[in-house]
């Protein structure tokens, strides 16, 4: 015979009440972060010419690894959306693309896609001018899984550095920015609400206790 376990009625009631209680602080936390999002975006918006920003007239257009290493900041011209199609992966939590330089060399780059500009009306034709970037030295080979991801088409020319074209422009979407703290607060208050409600109910005899007290029997030697 199959035995089906059922959740105790008192636990179901306390879980539901705990959830209802948690929606109140969750609502206010959500509203707080909704109102704060515009300032958060402003803090993570970079000026033209800065790392992760759009290029300006003074931005150097690198064509080779040698150019990258000889300049503090630069941009790269990439055909169409090729920079998105040559491979990508996460390196220590940072999402990187395999970018092909005009010289044919390939390097890894973090890219602020919001500030990619094009020389054509279509993103599929002409060149994509990537945001302003700089060289960051790192041993990419220390993450074998990352290399497998980003090199699934072709090998990188260098794995001792990557290009940061994101800078301080990295930011969450509004949904993620609001949802994450809201969920955390609701979980905390939901657990607290569950514990408090069940404790009160147990004290007044409405719910059974989690742990029943065992009657201690005296031994014949007492």
PDB file of C-alpha atoms in Angstrom:
ATOM      1  CA  UNK A   1       0.000   0.000   0.000  1.00  0.00           C
ATOM      2  CA  UNK A   2       1.144   3.486  -0.772  1.00  0.00           C
ATOM      3  CA  UNK A   3       1.346   5.915   2.104  1.00  0.00           C
ATOM      4  CA  UNK A   4       0.642   9.564   1.366  1.00  0.00           C
ATOM      5  CA  UNK A   5       2.016  12.173   3.722  1.00  0.00           C
ATOM      6  CA  UNK A   6      -0.112  15.220   4.325  1.00  0.00           C
ATOM      7  CA  UNK A   7       1.040  18.590   5.568  1.00  0.00           C
ATOM      8  CA  UNK A   8      -0.401  19.277   9.010  1.00  0.00           C
ATOM      9  CA  UNK A   9      -3.343  21.702   8.965  1.00  0.00           C
ATOM     10  CA  UNK A  10      -1.637  24.040  11.456  1.00  0.00           C
ATOM     11  CA  UNK A  11       1.440  24.338   9.237  1.00  0.00           C
ATOM     12  CA  UNK A  12      -0.680  25.160   6.194  1.00  0.00           C
ATOM     13  CA  UNK A  13      -2.566  27.859   8.103  1.00  0.00           C
ATOM     14  CA  UNK A  14       0.632  29.400   9.510  1.00  0.00           C
ATOM     15  CA  UNK A  15       2.401  29.330   6.147  1.00  0.00           C
ATOM     16  CA  UNK A  16      -0.522  31.116   4.478  1.00  0.00           C
ATOM     17  CA  UNK A  17      -0.782  33.709   7.263  1.00  0.00           C
ATOM     18  CA  UNK A  18       2.999  34.200   7.241  1.00  0.00           C
ATOM     19  CA  UNK A  19       2.862  34.811   3.488  1.00  0.00           C
ATOM     20  CA  UNK A  20       0.023  37.320   3.841  1.00  0.00           C
ATOM     21  CA  UNK A  21       1.967  39.180   6.513  1.00  0.00           C
ATOM     22  CA  UNK A  22       5.096  39.235   4.339  1.00  0.00           C
ATOM     23  CA  UNK A  23       3.271  40.922   1.446  1.00  0.00           C
ATOM     24  CA  UNK A  24       2.892  44.126   3.476  1.00  0.00           C
ATOM     25  CA  UNK A  25       6.615  44.900   4.004  1.00  0.00           C
ATOM     26  CA  UNK A  26       7.277  43.409   0.555  1.00  0.00           C
ATOM     27  CA  UNK A  27       4.919  45.957  -1.016  1.00  0.00           C
ATOM     28  CA  UNK A  28       6.605  48.933   0.656  1.00  0.00           C
ATOM     29  CA  UNK A  29      10.115  47.656  -0.129  1.00  0.00           C
ATOM     30  CA  UNK A  30       9.075  47.191  -3.772  1.00  0.00           C
ATOM     31  CA  UNK A  31       7.726  50.748  -3.938  1.00  0.00           C
ATOM     32  CA  UNK A  32      10.892  52.094  -2.340  1.00  0.00           C
ATOM     33  CA  UNK A  33      13.120  50.455  -4.942  1.00  0.00           C
ATOM     34  CA  UNK A  34      10.791  51.444  -7.782  1.00  0.00           C
ATOM     35  CA  UNK A  35      11.195  55.102  -6.774  1.00  0.00           C
ATOM     36  CA  UNK A  36      14.948  54.633  -6.315  1.00  0.00           C
ATOM     37  CA  UNK A  37      15.546  53.003  -9.704  1.00  0.00           C
ATOM     38  CA  UNK A  38      15.870  56.246 -11.680  1.00  0.00           C
ATOM     39  CA  UNK A  39      18.678  57.470  -9.415  1.00  0.00           C
ATOM     40  CA  UNK A  40      20.304  54.011  -9.610  1.00  0.00           C
ATOM     41  CA  UNK A  41      20.271  54.224 -13.426  1.00  0.00           C
ATOM     42  CA  UNK A  42      21.711  57.730 -13.274  1.00  0.00           C
ATOM     43  CA  UNK A  43      24.564  56.520 -11.056  1.00  0.00           C
ATOM     44  CA  UNK A  44      25.365  53.793 -13.602  1.00  0.00           C
ATOM     45  CA  UNK A  45      25.160  55.972 -16.698  1.00  0.00           C
ATOM     46  CA  UNK A  46      28.563  56.896 -18.118  1.00  0.00           C
ATOM     47  CA  UNK A  47      29.517  59.921 -20.188  1.00  0.00           C
ATOM     48  CA  UNK A  48      30.680  59.692 -23.779  1.00  0.00           C
ATOM     49  CA  UNK A  49      34.388  58.993 -23.883  1.00  0.00           C
ATOM     50  CA  UNK A  50      34.428  57.211 -20.498  1.00  0.00           C
ATOM     51  CA  UNK A  51      34.850  53.453 -20.091  1.00  0.00           C
ATOM     52  CA  UNK A  52      31.593  51.841 -21.209  1.00  0.00           C
ATOM     53  CA  UNK A  53      30.387  55.070 -22.819  1.00  0.00           C
ATOM     54  CA  UNK A  54      29.901  55.980 -26.456  1.00  0.00           C
ATOM     55  CA  UNK A  55      32.962  57.030 -28.405  1.00  0.00           C
ATOM     56  CA  UNK A  56      33.789  60.668 -29.032  1.00  0.00           C
ATOM     57  CA  UNK A  57      36.018  62.411 -31.567  1.00  0.00           C
ATOM     58  CA  UNK A  58      39.130  61.765 -29.502  1.00  0.00           C
ATOM     59  CA  UNK A  59      38.622  57.994 -29.103  1.00  0.00           C
ATOM     60  CA  UNK A  60      41.315  55.881 -30.749  1.00  0.00           C
ATOM     61  CA  UNK A  61      40.084  53.072 -33.041  1.00  0.00           C
ATOM     62  CA  UNK A  62      42.241  50.026 -32.318  1.00  0.00           C
ATOM     63  CA  UNK A  63      42.942  47.534 -35.082  1.00  0.00           C
ATOM     64  CA  UNK A  64      45.254  45.045 -33.375  1.00  0.00           C
ATOM     65  CA  UNK A  65      46.333  43.696 -30.009  1.00  0.00           C
ATOM     66  CA  UNK A  66      49.383  45.918 -30.260  1.00  0.00           C
ATOM     67  CA  UNK A  67      47.101  48.956 -30.534  1.00  0.00           C
ATOM     68  CA  UNK A  68      45.160  47.841 -27.473  1.00  0.00           C
ATOM     69  CA  UNK A  69      48.287  47.537 -25.388  1.00  0.00           C
ATOM     70  CA  UNK A  70      49.705  50.867 -26.531  1.00  0.00           C
ATOM     71  CA  UNK A  71      46.651  52.998 -25.643  1.00  0.00           C
ATOM     72  CA  UNK A  72      44.952  53.653 -22.314  1.00  0.00           C
ATOM     73  CA  UNK A  73      41.489  53.794 -23.875  1.00  0.00           C
ATOM     74  CA  UNK A  74      40.158  52.911 -27.321  1.00  0.00           C
ATOM     75  CA  UNK A  75      37.256  51.523 -29.306  1.00  0.00           C
ATOM     76  CA  UNK A  76      36.930  48.673 -31.782  1.00  0.00           C
ATOM     77  CA  UNK A  77      35.025  48.604 -35.066  1.00  0.00           C
ATOM     78  CA  UNK A  78      33.222  45.305 -35.546  1.00  0.00           C
ATOM     79  CA  UNK A  79      31.266  44.224 -38.668  1.00  0.00           C
ATOM     80  CA  UNK A  80      27.510  44.164 -38.038  1.00  0.00           C
ATOM     81  CA  UNK A  81      26.733  42.116 -34.939  1.00  0.00           C
ATOM     82  CA  UNK A  82      29.685  39.785 -35.362  1.00  0.00           C
ATOM     83  CA  UNK A  83      30.849  40.578 -31.820  1.00  0.00           C
ATOM     84  CA  UNK A  84      27.757  38.777 -30.527  1.00  0.00           C
ATOM     85  CA  UNK A  85      28.141  35.670 -32.637  1.00  0.00           C
ATOM     86  CA  UNK A  86      31.724  34.501 -32.150  1.00  0.00           C
ATOM     87  CA  UNK A  87      31.313  33.046 -28.684  1.00  0.00           C
ATOM     88  CA  UNK A  88      30.601  34.260 -25.163  1.00  0.00           C
ATOM     89  CA  UNK A  89      30.752  33.110 -21.567  1.00  0.00           C
ATOM     90  CA  UNK A  90      30.917  34.058 -17.909  1.00  0.00           C
ATOM     91  CA  UNK A  91      34.301  34.750 -16.370  1.00  0.00           C
ATOM     92  CA  UNK A  92      34.064  35.136 -12.570  1.00  0.00           C
ATOM     93  CA  UNK A  93      30.488  36.352 -12.961  1.00  0.00           C
ATOM     94  CA  UNK A  94      31.248  38.793 -15.796  1.00  0.00           C
ATOM     95  CA  UNK A  95      29.683  38.097 -19.199  1.00  0.00           C
ATOM     96  CA  UNK A  96      32.179  38.436 -22.036  1.00  0.00           C
ATOM     97  CA  UNK A  97      32.061  38.293 -25.819  1.00  0.00           C
ATOM     98  CA  UNK A  98      34.727  37.088 -28.244  1.00  0.00           C
ATOM     99  CA  UNK A  99      35.520  40.161 -30.343  1.00  0.00           C
ATOM    100  CA  UNK A 100      37.457  40.023 -33.608  1.00  0.00           C
ATOM    101  CA  UNK A 101      39.819  42.932 -34.222  1.00  0.00           C
ATOM    102  CA  UNK A 102      40.303  44.293 -37.769  1.00  0.00           C
ATOM    103  CA  UNK A 103      43.676  42.469 -37.713  1.00  0.00           C
ATOM    104  CA  UNK A 104      41.839  39.152 -37.284  1.00  0.00           C
ATOM    105  CA  UNK A 105      43.021  38.680 -33.691  1.00  0.00           C
ATOM    106  CA  UNK A 106      40.387  37.696 -31.145  1.00  0.00           C
ATOM    107  CA  UNK A 107      40.088  38.930 -27.584  1.00  0.00           C
ATOM    108  CA  UNK A 108      37.510  38.680 -24.777  1.00  0.00           C
ATOM    109  CA  UNK A 109      35.537  41.803 -23.906  1.00  0.00           C
ATOM    110  CA  UNK A 110      32.862  42.966 -21.482  1.00  0.00           C
ATOM    111  CA  UNK A 111      30.597  45.211 -23.546  1.00  0.00           C
ATOM    112  CA  UNK A 112      27.973  47.776 -22.604  1.00  0.00           C
ATOM    113  CA  UNK A 113      25.634  46.899 -25.463  1.00  0.00           C
ATOM    114  CA  UNK A 114      23.491  49.976 -24.771  1.00  0.00           C
ATOM    115  CA  UNK A 115      26.307  52.212 -26.021  1.00  0.00           C
ATOM    116  CA  UNK A 116      27.191  50.337 -29.207  1.00  0.00           C
ATOM    117  CA  UNK A 117      26.694  52.642 -32.190  1.00  0.00           C
ATOM    118  CA  UNK A 118      26.420  51.687 -35.857  1.00  0.00           C
ATOM    119  CA  UNK A 119      27.526  53.245 -39.124  1.00  0.00           C
ATOM    120  CA  UNK A 120      24.360  52.014 -40.853  1.00  0.00           C
ATOM    121  CA  UNK A 121      20.608  52.138 -40.343  1.00  0.00           C
ATOM    122  CA  UNK A 122      20.652  48.369 -39.875  1.00  0.00           C
ATOM    123  CA  UNK A 123      22.608  46.581 -37.145  1.00  0.00           C
ATOM    124  CA  UNK A 124      23.291  43.779 -39.628  1.00  0.00           C
ATOM    125  CA  UNK A 125      25.214  45.926 -42.097  1.00  0.00           C
ATOM    126  CA  UNK A 126      27.997  48.442 -41.767  1.00  0.00           C
ATOM    127  CA  UNK A 127      30.175  48.497 -38.649  1.00  0.00           C
ATOM    128  CA  UNK A 128      29.284  48.427 -34.981  1.00  0.00           C
ATOM    129  CA  UNK A 129      31.434  50.877 -33.033  1.00  0.00           C
ATOM    130  CA  UNK A 130      31.890  49.364 -29.612  1.00  0.00           C
ATOM    131  CA  UNK A 131      31.978  51.477 -26.416  1.00  0.00           C
ATOM    132  CA  UNK A 132      35.182  52.945 -25.047  1.00  0.00           C
ATOM    133  CA  UNK A 133      37.321  50.261 -23.419  1.00  0.00           C
ATOM    134  CA  UNK A 134      40.566  49.575 -21.629  1.00  0.00           C
ATOM    135  CA  UNK A 135      42.824  46.564 -21.049  1.00  0.00           C
ATOM    136  CA  UNK A 136      42.371  44.557 -17.825  1.00  0.00           C
ATOM    137  CA  UNK A 137      45.059  41.965 -17.162  1.00  0.00           C
ATOM    138  CA  UNK A 138      43.716  38.618 -15.944  1.00  0.00           C
ATOM    139  CA  UNK A 139      44.468  34.941 -16.416  1.00  0.00           C
ATOM    140  CA  UNK A 140      41.436  33.834 -18.425  1.00  0.00           C
ATOM    141  CA  UNK A 141      42.872  30.336 -18.684  1.00  0.00           C
ATOM    142  CA  UNK A 142      42.208  29.765 -14.983  1.00  0.00           C
ATOM    143  CA  UNK A 143      38.555  29.166 -15.856  1.00  0.00           C
ATOM    144  CA  UNK A 144      38.487  26.198 -18.222  1.00  0.00           C
ATOM    145  CA  UNK A 145      34.689  26.216 -18.524  1.00  0.00           C
ATOM    146  CA  UNK A 146      34.723  29.875 -19.568  1.00  0.00           C
ATOM    147  CA  UNK A 147      37.285  29.141 -22.290  1.00  0.00           C
ATOM    148  CA  UNK A 148      35.190  26.243 -23.556  1.00  0.00           C
ATOM    149  CA  UNK A 149      32.225  28.600 -23.887  1.00  0.00           C
ATOM    150  CA  UNK A 150      33.924  31.579 -25.490  1.00  0.00           C
ATOM    151  CA  UNK A 151      36.214  29.526 -27.728  1.00  0.00           C
ATOM    152  CA  UNK A 152      33.580  27.167 -29.086  1.00  0.00           C
ATOM    153  CA  UNK A 153      34.062  28.749 -32.543  1.00  0.00           C
ATOM    154  CA  UNK A 154      37.670  29.923 -32.530  1.00  0.00           C
ATOM    155  CA  UNK A 155      40.517  30.279 -30.044  1.00  0.00           C
ATOM    156  CA  UNK A 156      41.271  33.612 -28.412  1.00  0.00           C
ATOM    157  CA  UNK A 157      44.533  35.204 -29.528  1.00  0.00           C
ATOM    158  CA  UNK A 158      45.353  36.262 -25.943  1.00  0.00           C
ATOM    159  CA  UNK A 159      44.140  34.900 -22.634  1.00  0.00           C
ATOM    160  CA  UNK A 160      46.263  37.067 -20.334  1.00  0.00           C
ATOM    161  CA  UNK A 161      43.887  40.058 -20.496  1.00  0.00           C
ATOM    162  CA  UNK A 162      40.406  41.113 -21.493  1.00  0.00           C
ATOM    163  CA  UNK A 163      38.816  44.406 -22.570  1.00  0.00           C
ATOM    164  CA  UNK A 164      36.509  46.269 -20.209  1.00  0.00           C
ATOM    165  CA  UNK A 165      33.947  48.127 -22.302  1.00  0.00           C
ATOM    166  CA  UNK A 166      31.388  48.201 -19.518  1.00  0.00           C
ATOM    167  CA  UNK A 167      32.971  50.055 -16.608  1.00  0.00           C
ATOM    168  CA  UNK A 168      30.458  51.544 -14.173  1.00  0.00           C
ATOM    169  CA  UNK A 169      27.626  51.131 -16.677  1.00  0.00           C
ATOM    170  CA  UNK A 170      26.715  47.643 -15.434  1.00  0.00           C
ATOM    171  CA  UNK A 171      23.227  47.698 -13.942  1.00  0.00           C
ATOM    172  CA  UNK A 172      20.220  45.519 -13.208  1.00  0.00           C
ATOM    173  CA  UNK A 173      16.976  45.755 -15.127  1.00  0.00           C
ATOM    174  CA  UNK A 174      14.189  47.508 -13.237  1.00  0.00           C
ATOM    175  CA  UNK A 175      12.412  44.185 -12.669  1.00  0.00           C
ATOM    176  CA  UNK A 176      15.493  42.548 -11.141  1.00  0.00           C
ATOM    177  CA  UNK A 177      16.404  45.665  -9.152  1.00  0.00           C
ATOM    178  CA  UNK A 178      12.951  45.773  -7.524  1.00  0.00           C
ATOM    179  CA  UNK A 179      12.248  42.042  -7.259  1.00  0.00           C
ATOM    180  CA  UNK A 180      15.435  40.862  -5.509  1.00  0.00           C
ATOM    181  CA  UNK A 181      15.160  42.966  -2.289  1.00  0.00           C
ATOM    182  CA  UNK A 182      11.380  42.516  -2.280  1.00  0.00           C
ATOM    183  CA  UNK A 183      11.668  38.713  -2.320  1.00  0.00           C
ATOM    184  CA  UNK A 184      14.378  38.727   0.370  1.00  0.00           C
ATOM    185  CA  UNK A 185      12.211  40.853   2.698  1.00  0.00           C
ATOM    186  CA  UNK A 186       9.145  38.693   2.056  1.00  0.00           C
ATOM    187  CA  UNK A 187      11.047  35.497   2.824  1.00  0.00           C
ATOM    188  CA  UNK A 188      12.391  36.932   6.102  1.00  0.00           C
ATOM    189  CA  UNK A 189       9.010  38.262   7.246  1.00  0.00           C
ATOM    190  CA  UNK A 190       7.237  35.129   6.027  1.00  0.00           C
ATOM    191  CA  UNK A 191       9.441  32.915   8.203  1.00  0.00           C
ATOM    192  CA  UNK A 192       9.131  35.253  11.197  1.00  0.00           C
ATOM    193  CA  UNK A 193       5.375  35.440  10.736  1.00  0.00           C
ATOM    194  CA  UNK A 194       5.108  31.659  10.540  1.00  0.00           C
ATOM    195  CA  UNK A 195       7.142  31.146  13.723  1.00  0.00           C
ATOM    196  CA  UNK A 196       5.315  33.838  15.721  1.00  0.00           C
ATOM    197  CA  UNK A 197       1.817  32.753  14.660  1.00  0.00           C
ATOM    198  CA  UNK A 198       2.494  29.099  15.341  1.00  0.00           C
ATOM    199  CA  UNK A 199       4.047  29.894  18.738  1.00  0.00           C
ATOM    200  CA  UNK A 200       1.030  31.966  19.758  1.00  0.00           C
ATOM    201  CA  UNK A 201      -1.370  29.311  18.493  1.00  0.00           C
ATOM    202  CA  UNK A 202       0.499  26.586  20.351  1.00  0.00           C
ATOM    203  CA  UNK A 203       0.485  28.614  23.555  1.00  0.00           C
ATOM    204  CA  UNK A 204      -3.303  28.961  23.484  1.00  0.00           C
ATOM    205  CA  UNK A 205      -3.846  25.348  22.477  1.00  0.00           C
ATOM    206  CA  UNK A 206      -5.026  26.113  18.954  1.00  0.00           C
ATOM    207  CA  UNK A 207      -2.138  24.254  17.310  1.00  0.00           C
ATOM    208  CA  UNK A 208      -0.152  21.203  18.402  1.00  0.00           C
ATOM    209  CA  UNK A 209       3.393  21.881  19.521  1.00  0.00           C
ATOM    210  CA  UNK A 210       6.316  21.069  17.251  1.00  0.00           C
ATOM    211  CA  UNK A 211       7.955  19.073  19.970  1.00  0.00           C
ATOM    212  CA  UNK A 212       5.855  17.131  22.460  1.00  0.00           C
ATOM    213  CA  UNK A 213       7.140  16.948  25.997  1.00  0.00           C
ATOM    214  CA  UNK A 214       7.862  13.424  27.122  1.00  0.00           C
ATOM    215  CA  UNK A 215       6.753  12.367  30.550  1.00  0.00           C
ATOM    216  CA  UNK A 216       9.760  11.241  32.477  1.00  0.00           C
ATOM    217  CA  UNK A 217       9.200   8.110  34.477  1.00  0.00           C
ATOM    218  CA  UNK A 218      10.940   7.812  37.788  1.00  0.00           C
ATOM    219  CA  UNK A 219      13.117   4.773  38.165  1.00  0.00           C
ATOM    220  CA  UNK A 220      12.551   2.352  41.022  1.00  0.00           C
ATOM    221  CA  UNK A 221      15.858   3.507  42.497  1.00  0.00           C
ATOM    222  CA  UNK A 222      14.603   7.111  43.052  1.00  0.00           C
TER     223      UNK A 222
END
